[in-house]
Amino acid sequence: MSFLFVVNLKLMSTYADRYFPDEPTGPKVVTETIPGPKGKEVIKSLSDVFDTRCVFFPTDYEKSYGNYIVDADNNVLLDTYCQVASIGLGYNNPNLIKVAKSDKMIRALTDRPALSNFPGLDYEEMQRDILKYAPKGQKYVWNGLSGADANELALKAVFFNYQSTKRGYDSPFTEEEERSCMENLPPGNPELAVLSFKRAFHGRLFATASLTRSKPLHKMDMPSFHWPTGEFPAYKYPLEENEDQNKKEDARCLAIVEDRFKNWHCPIAALIIEPIQSEGGDNHADAAFFQGLRDITLKYGAKLIIDEVQTGCGGTGIMWDHERYNITPPPDLVTFSKKMQSSGYFFHDPELIPNLPYRQFNTWSGDPKNILMCGAIMKEINEKGLLPSLRETGLYFYGKLEELQNEYPKLISNLRGKGKGCFMAFDISSPEKRAKFLAEMRINGVNIGDCGSLGVRLRPGLTFNKKHVDVFIPIMKTVLSSL
Amino acid sequence: MSFLFVVNLKLMSTYADRYFPDEPTGPKVVTETIPGPKGKEVIKSLSDVFDTRCVFFPTDYEKSYGNYIVDADNNVLLDTYCQVASIGLGYNNPNLIKVAKSDKMIRALTDRPALSNFPGLDYEEMQRDILKYAPKGQKYVWNGLSGADANELALKAVFFNYQSTKRGYDSPFTEEEERSCMENLPPGNPELAVLSFKRAFHGRLFATASLTRSKPLHKMDMPSFHWPTGEFPAYKYPLEENEDQNKKEDARCLAIVEDRFKNWHCPIAALIIEPIQSEGGDNHADAAFFQGLRDITLKYGAKLIIDEVQTGCGGTGIMWDHERYNITPPPDLVTFSKKMQSSGYFFHDPELIPNLPYRQFNTWSGDPKNILMCGAIMKEINEKGLLPSLRETGLYFYGKLEELQNEYPKLISNLRGKGKGCFMAFDISSPEKRAKFLAEMRINGVNIGDCGSLGVRLRPGLTFNKKHVDVFIPIMKTVLSSL
């Protein structure tokens, strides 16, 4: 009897109930502004040594817990932004604290290895822990240090492969190639392009800044590669009422992409795309569009890179968002970061491993601390069944937001992300109203982020459930009624 | 009395004696090859999930201790390579283990923040801990994730500053700039260059690969920026006997650099240089050369970036190697990584902070785990007086190596790095002999690395002292006599 009781309790209670038993029942704002007086003091002092112009509020990580983030003034906020979609399992997750205290972690911290030269004896297990939950069809993983880094490493793999295929995988470099690349000139440094999309975000290093197209601010004043742009579909919502028009939009965008492949002044070696354009406004596309892109890459001998930096690791209710589109054959490379706490790319074709050692290399070749944490996070998500629960929460959340959209049609539109966990967004009628909305949400107890020119994006952790929705919705209602 | 006794003991004993009391007295090789049978097994299994072509040997970090690294077969090797010059304070350093176990670290691991948006309350202290030991004249620090990342971020700061200065620091972007940068075209993405040197190494991302010139392998097949090369002096050794010729070499190289600034097809916004070209062969230059470069940058309105990724943080007997040249005014930016365990750049001009927020930004903006470790390492080096002791060891080591060079003049030449801690190198007569030398050193108990086409580089930790030299020298003597 008692055994059954325990099992039932486990089935009934959510992850948050089980592992964050002392989570607040709601936000608590004790200052008139956020940041409050203490927070402002911290910022003032910090700004002597750090650029604080992007600070939302200084954060007390000791007190932050579960789905609630606590600021320097002891304001307790429901967190639906989660460190730009990077905290998947709640603050001070007890199961991750165990990993943080493990001997393996302590060694990774004190003896940070040059992984490619001197891998530790526990390293194979760390890699296998990550590969266990890799996207379908992906057999290998390569480690990086951030989302931008992962994308740049993926580009390197693609360019190496493109030229090696032309040259013959095992053929040596020619003397002319060796000489010319030392001067940053072709043929050693060939002119090759990668296609990305309008409003895309892939990072802010030099090659990735050439791919990013969400805002001029991210690109301005940097020397860049002259790489082509495709158009990402701009769907009409609700989707059910606009099927025909959205189909035409797919066709229009695919035609533009194919035109780039046909007419660009140099070969396009790869196409990179996010399953949902996140920073650029939470723009969604459908299976037909993704399959159309895959077909174009196959037709023109280019690789398909899926950037799952923001979407990956469960936030949309499945581990890898692109899998819902059943792209056939699967993408060539899939990049990840953020919620994974580590970064890198998955791939399946061994010929994407460079033909020679030390071509894809840096001293650290990743960071075992983050790789260890990454494996633990993926295991936790899958073994504790967080995804089915998140999908359920997402549908519930969507329904509630839809009600608000119906109630405030002049303020809110384009609610999107149905069936994709809590990875949802909506637009607010103007940039000014949006700024006010975000500020009011915060002062009413919800930490929340924006995207694109009008979007509000929801990026709660995977531990977010109905009780948190029931905290969020009344606050949003209050805020909307005041706008 | 007992107090004095303790003090004396502390003065007498080395850091290694104090903190690694159980360090082996010498290497112990128990297999016929390195890696041995167990190591080979580990590699074979690991190669299913990882590119193992660069593996020296799988490493047992649990058993590695102080200046000794232990492989999978229980071979105990004196480590003079130290994870490509990245482990400064020995393996399993008890003082760093304390930091690894601290509450701050556990929070940094479980609640990895988006630093620029939600800095923790302990973050200012972490930044100040690093700034305390910054190069002279450097007031700010910006965090990155690797040496290459640090250099790319420094380049961004330079390009932003260059264009902002032209435009007016507070002037808005023009509409044409905003439109053109979204297409990766000027004027929004201007053509600007950075000068680096032959045999330089600055990383392997796309902008940094355009700067790196040590080997075609690092650059091949990547689209690149057409940036100019300067010549780095190739001195004759011993320096005392070749002063006149080396002075002429300085003048020749400076003239080439100035010619590039005068005649390059686009403005050169910065010059980047390592105090000692490390990966490229341990090539040294003198104060006159560095001052000459500084003068050229001032004359042409360019920034001087010093890449201290490999030299920085004490390895050459002083915290920042470029300081020995008393460059006036000090460099504009100084990048770091490796021994710091963290990465980033120092700078002194507040106008190198971009005019707008979010221009220099990524989700993580560094990694507090590594920043915390970095501060602890710098404090340990300075408070425990490791540098004076390293300088003494270096001179002793140099003297012993000089004796060997005199004894084997046909095998060894160009011993260099005198007075620069243990950051020394020498050349072996041919690539084949060098390969044999390195392999024999390893099987005789010394882990050691190479650089350039003929160089052997010594990169022991700052905990290396005379007793370790006395282990190293007889082994090297045995190996040389067998070549």
PDB file of C-alpha atoms in Angstrom, chain A residues 27-119:
ATOM      1  CA  PRO A  27       6.442  36.663  -7.058  1.00  0.00           C
ATOM      2  CA  LYS A  28       7.091  39.258  -4.405  1.00  0.00           C
ATOM      3  CA  VAL A  29       8.160  42.740  -5.407  1.00  0.00           C
ATOM      4  CA  VAL A  30       9.290  44.909  -2.514  1.00  0.00           C
ATOM      5  CA  THR A  31      10.758  47.934  -4.304  1.00  0.00           C
ATOM      6  CA  GLU A  32       9.146  50.566  -6.470  1.00  0.00           C
ATOM      7  CA  THR A  33      11.535  49.991  -9.328  1.00  0.00           C
ATOM      8  CA  ILE A  34      13.524  47.022 -10.573  1.00  0.00           C
ATOM      9  CA  PRO A  35      16.401  47.315 -10.032  1.00  0.00           C
ATOM     10  CA  GLY A  36      15.625  48.841  -6.637  1.00  0.00           C
ATOM     11  CA  PRO A  37      17.951  50.960  -4.480  1.00  0.00           C
ATOM     12  CA  LYS A  38      20.333  48.116  -3.621  1.00  0.00           C
ATOM     13  CA  GLY A  39      20.429  46.935  -7.227  1.00  0.00           C
ATOM     14  CA  LYS A  40      21.203  50.425  -8.450  1.00  0.00           C
ATOM     15  CA  GLU A  41      24.046  50.667  -5.966  1.00  0.00           C
ATOM     16  CA  VAL A  42      25.467  47.369  -7.192  1.00  0.00           C
ATOM     17  CA  ILE A  43      25.253  48.565 -10.796  1.00  0.00           C
ATOM     18  CA  LYS A  44      26.902  51.868  -9.985  1.00  0.00           C
ATOM     19  CA  SER A  45      29.821  50.193  -8.295  1.00  0.00           C
ATOM     20  CA  LEU A  46      30.069  47.432 -10.912  1.00  0.00           C
ATOM     21  CA  SER A  47      30.138  49.921 -13.749  1.00  0.00           C
ATOM     22  CA  ASP A  48      33.664  50.952 -12.791  1.00  0.00           C
ATOM     23  CA  VAL A  49      34.857  47.578 -13.997  1.00  0.00           C
ATOM     24  CA  PHE A  50      32.134  46.255 -16.313  1.00  0.00           C
ATOM     25  CA  ASP A  51      29.818  47.520 -19.040  1.00  0.00           C
ATOM     26  CA  THR A  52      26.527  47.570 -17.167  1.00  0.00           C
ATOM     27  CA  ARG A  53      24.384  49.074 -19.910  1.00  0.00           C
ATOM     28  CA  CYS A  54      22.779  45.696 -20.636  1.00  0.00           C
ATOM     29  CA  VAL A  55      22.028  44.818 -17.006  1.00  0.00           C
ATOM     30  CA  PHE A  56      18.381  43.945 -16.321  1.00  0.00           C
ATOM     31  CA  PHE A  57      19.087  43.670 -12.602  1.00  0.00           C
ATOM     32  CA  PRO A  58      21.901  42.337 -10.416  1.00  0.00           C
ATOM     33  CA  THR A  59      20.921  38.860  -9.342  1.00  0.00           C
ATOM     34  CA  ASP A  60      21.199  37.017  -6.069  1.00  0.00           C
ATOM     35  CA  TYR A  61      21.933  33.492  -7.253  1.00  0.00           C
ATOM     36  CA  GLU A  62      22.154  32.201  -3.715  1.00  0.00           C
ATOM     37  CA  LYS A  63      18.472  33.011  -3.216  1.00  0.00           C
ATOM     38  CA  SER A  64      17.187  32.274  -6.715  1.00  0.00           C
ATOM     39  CA  TYR A  65      15.367  28.958  -6.683  1.00  0.00           C
ATOM     40  CA  GLY A  66      13.507  26.848  -9.174  1.00  0.00           C
ATOM     41  CA  ASN A  67      11.497  29.033 -11.529  1.00  0.00           C
ATOM     42  CA  TYR A  68      12.052  32.152  -9.433  1.00  0.00           C
ATOM     43  CA  ILE A  69      14.918  34.604  -9.809  1.00  0.00           C
ATOM     44  CA  VAL A  70      15.766  36.934  -6.911  1.00  0.00           C
ATOM     45  CA  ASP A  71      17.380  40.324  -7.382  1.00  0.00           C
ATOM     46  CA  ALA A  72      19.716  42.325  -5.151  1.00  0.00           C
ATOM     47  CA  ASP A  73      16.729  43.947  -3.395  1.00  0.00           C
ATOM     48  CA  ASN A  74      15.100  40.635  -2.579  1.00  0.00           C
ATOM     49  CA  ASN A  75      12.495  41.023  -5.278  1.00  0.00           C
ATOM     50  CA  VAL A  76      11.324  37.564  -6.218  1.00  0.00           C
ATOM     51  CA  LEU A  77      10.351  37.236  -9.891  1.00  0.00           C
ATOM     52  CA  LEU A  78       8.854  34.394 -11.872  1.00  0.00           C
ATOM     53  CA  ASP A  79      11.485  33.849 -14.549  1.00  0.00           C
ATOM     54  CA  THR A  80      10.263  33.336 -18.118  1.00  0.00           C
ATOM     55  CA  TYR A  81      13.526  34.516 -19.681  1.00  0.00           C
ATOM     56  CA  CYS A  82      15.954  32.218 -17.840  1.00  0.00           C
ATOM     57  CA  GLN A  83      19.322  33.749 -18.767  1.00  0.00           C
ATOM     58  CA  VAL A  84      18.382  34.180 -22.418  1.00  0.00           C
ATOM     59  CA  ALA A  85      16.867  30.689 -22.567  1.00  0.00           C
ATOM     60  CA  SER A  86      19.890  29.068 -20.955  1.00  0.00           C
ATOM     61  CA  ILE A  87      18.658  27.775 -17.602  1.00  0.00           C
ATOM     62  CA  GLY A  88      16.564  24.717 -18.348  1.00  0.00           C
ATOM     63  CA  LEU A  89      16.251  23.038 -14.979  1.00  0.00           C
ATOM     64  CA  GLY A  90      15.633  25.880 -12.560  1.00  0.00           C
ATOM     65  CA  TYR A  91      17.996  27.781 -10.273  1.00  0.00           C
ATOM     66  CA  ASN A  92      20.005  25.817  -7.730  1.00  0.00           C
ATOM     67  CA  ASN A  93      18.695  22.527  -9.015  1.00  0.00           C
ATOM     68  CA  PRO A  94      19.616  19.977  -6.322  1.00  0.00           C
ATOM     69  CA  ASN A  95      20.424  17.282  -8.862  1.00  0.00           C
ATOM     70  CA  LEU A  96      22.858  19.561 -10.688  1.00  0.00           C
ATOM     71  CA  ILE A  97      24.410  20.708  -7.416  1.00  0.00           C
ATOM     72  CA  LYS A  98      25.367  17.074  -6.857  1.00  0.00           C
ATOM     73  CA  VAL A  99      27.181  17.069 -10.191  1.00  0.00           C
ATOM     74  CA  ALA A 100      28.844  20.378  -9.304  1.00  0.00           C
ATOM     75  CA  LYS A 101      30.208  18.831  -6.129  1.00  0.00           C
ATOM     76  CA  SER A 102      31.428  15.611  -7.743  1.00  0.00           C
ATOM     77  CA  ASP A 103      35.091  14.629  -7.823  1.00  0.00           C
ATOM     78  CA  LYS A 104      34.961  14.636 -11.611  1.00  0.00           C
ATOM     79  CA  MET A 105      33.880  18.258 -11.599  1.00  0.00           C
ATOM     80  CA  ILE A 106      36.522  19.286  -9.100  1.00  0.00           C
ATOM     81  CA  ARG A 107      39.187  17.721 -11.299  1.00  0.00           C
ATOM     82  CA  ALA A 108      37.768  19.384 -14.406  1.00  0.00           C
ATOM     83  CA  LEU A 109      38.005  22.701 -12.579  1.00  0.00           C
ATOM     84  CA  THR A 110      41.519  22.363 -11.206  1.00  0.00           C
ATOM     85  CA  ASP A 111      43.100  20.424 -14.080  1.00  0.00           C
ATOM     86  CA  ARG A 112      41.403  21.856 -17.145  1.00  0.00           C
ATOM     87  CA  PRO A 113      42.826  19.709 -19.932  1.00  0.00           C
ATOM     88  CA  ALA A 114      43.826  20.354 -23.519  1.00  0.00           C
ATOM     89  CA  LEU A 115      41.193  17.776 -24.455  1.00  0.00           C
ATOM     90  CA  SER A 116      42.424  16.853 -27.921  1.00  0.00           C
ATOM     91  CA  ASN A 117      45.945  16.172 -26.653  1.00  0.00           C
ATOM     92  CA  PHE A 118      45.388  14.822 -23.141  1.00  0.00           C
ATOM     93  CA  PRO A 119      41.812  13.596 -22.723  1.00  0.00           C
TER      94      PRO A 119
END
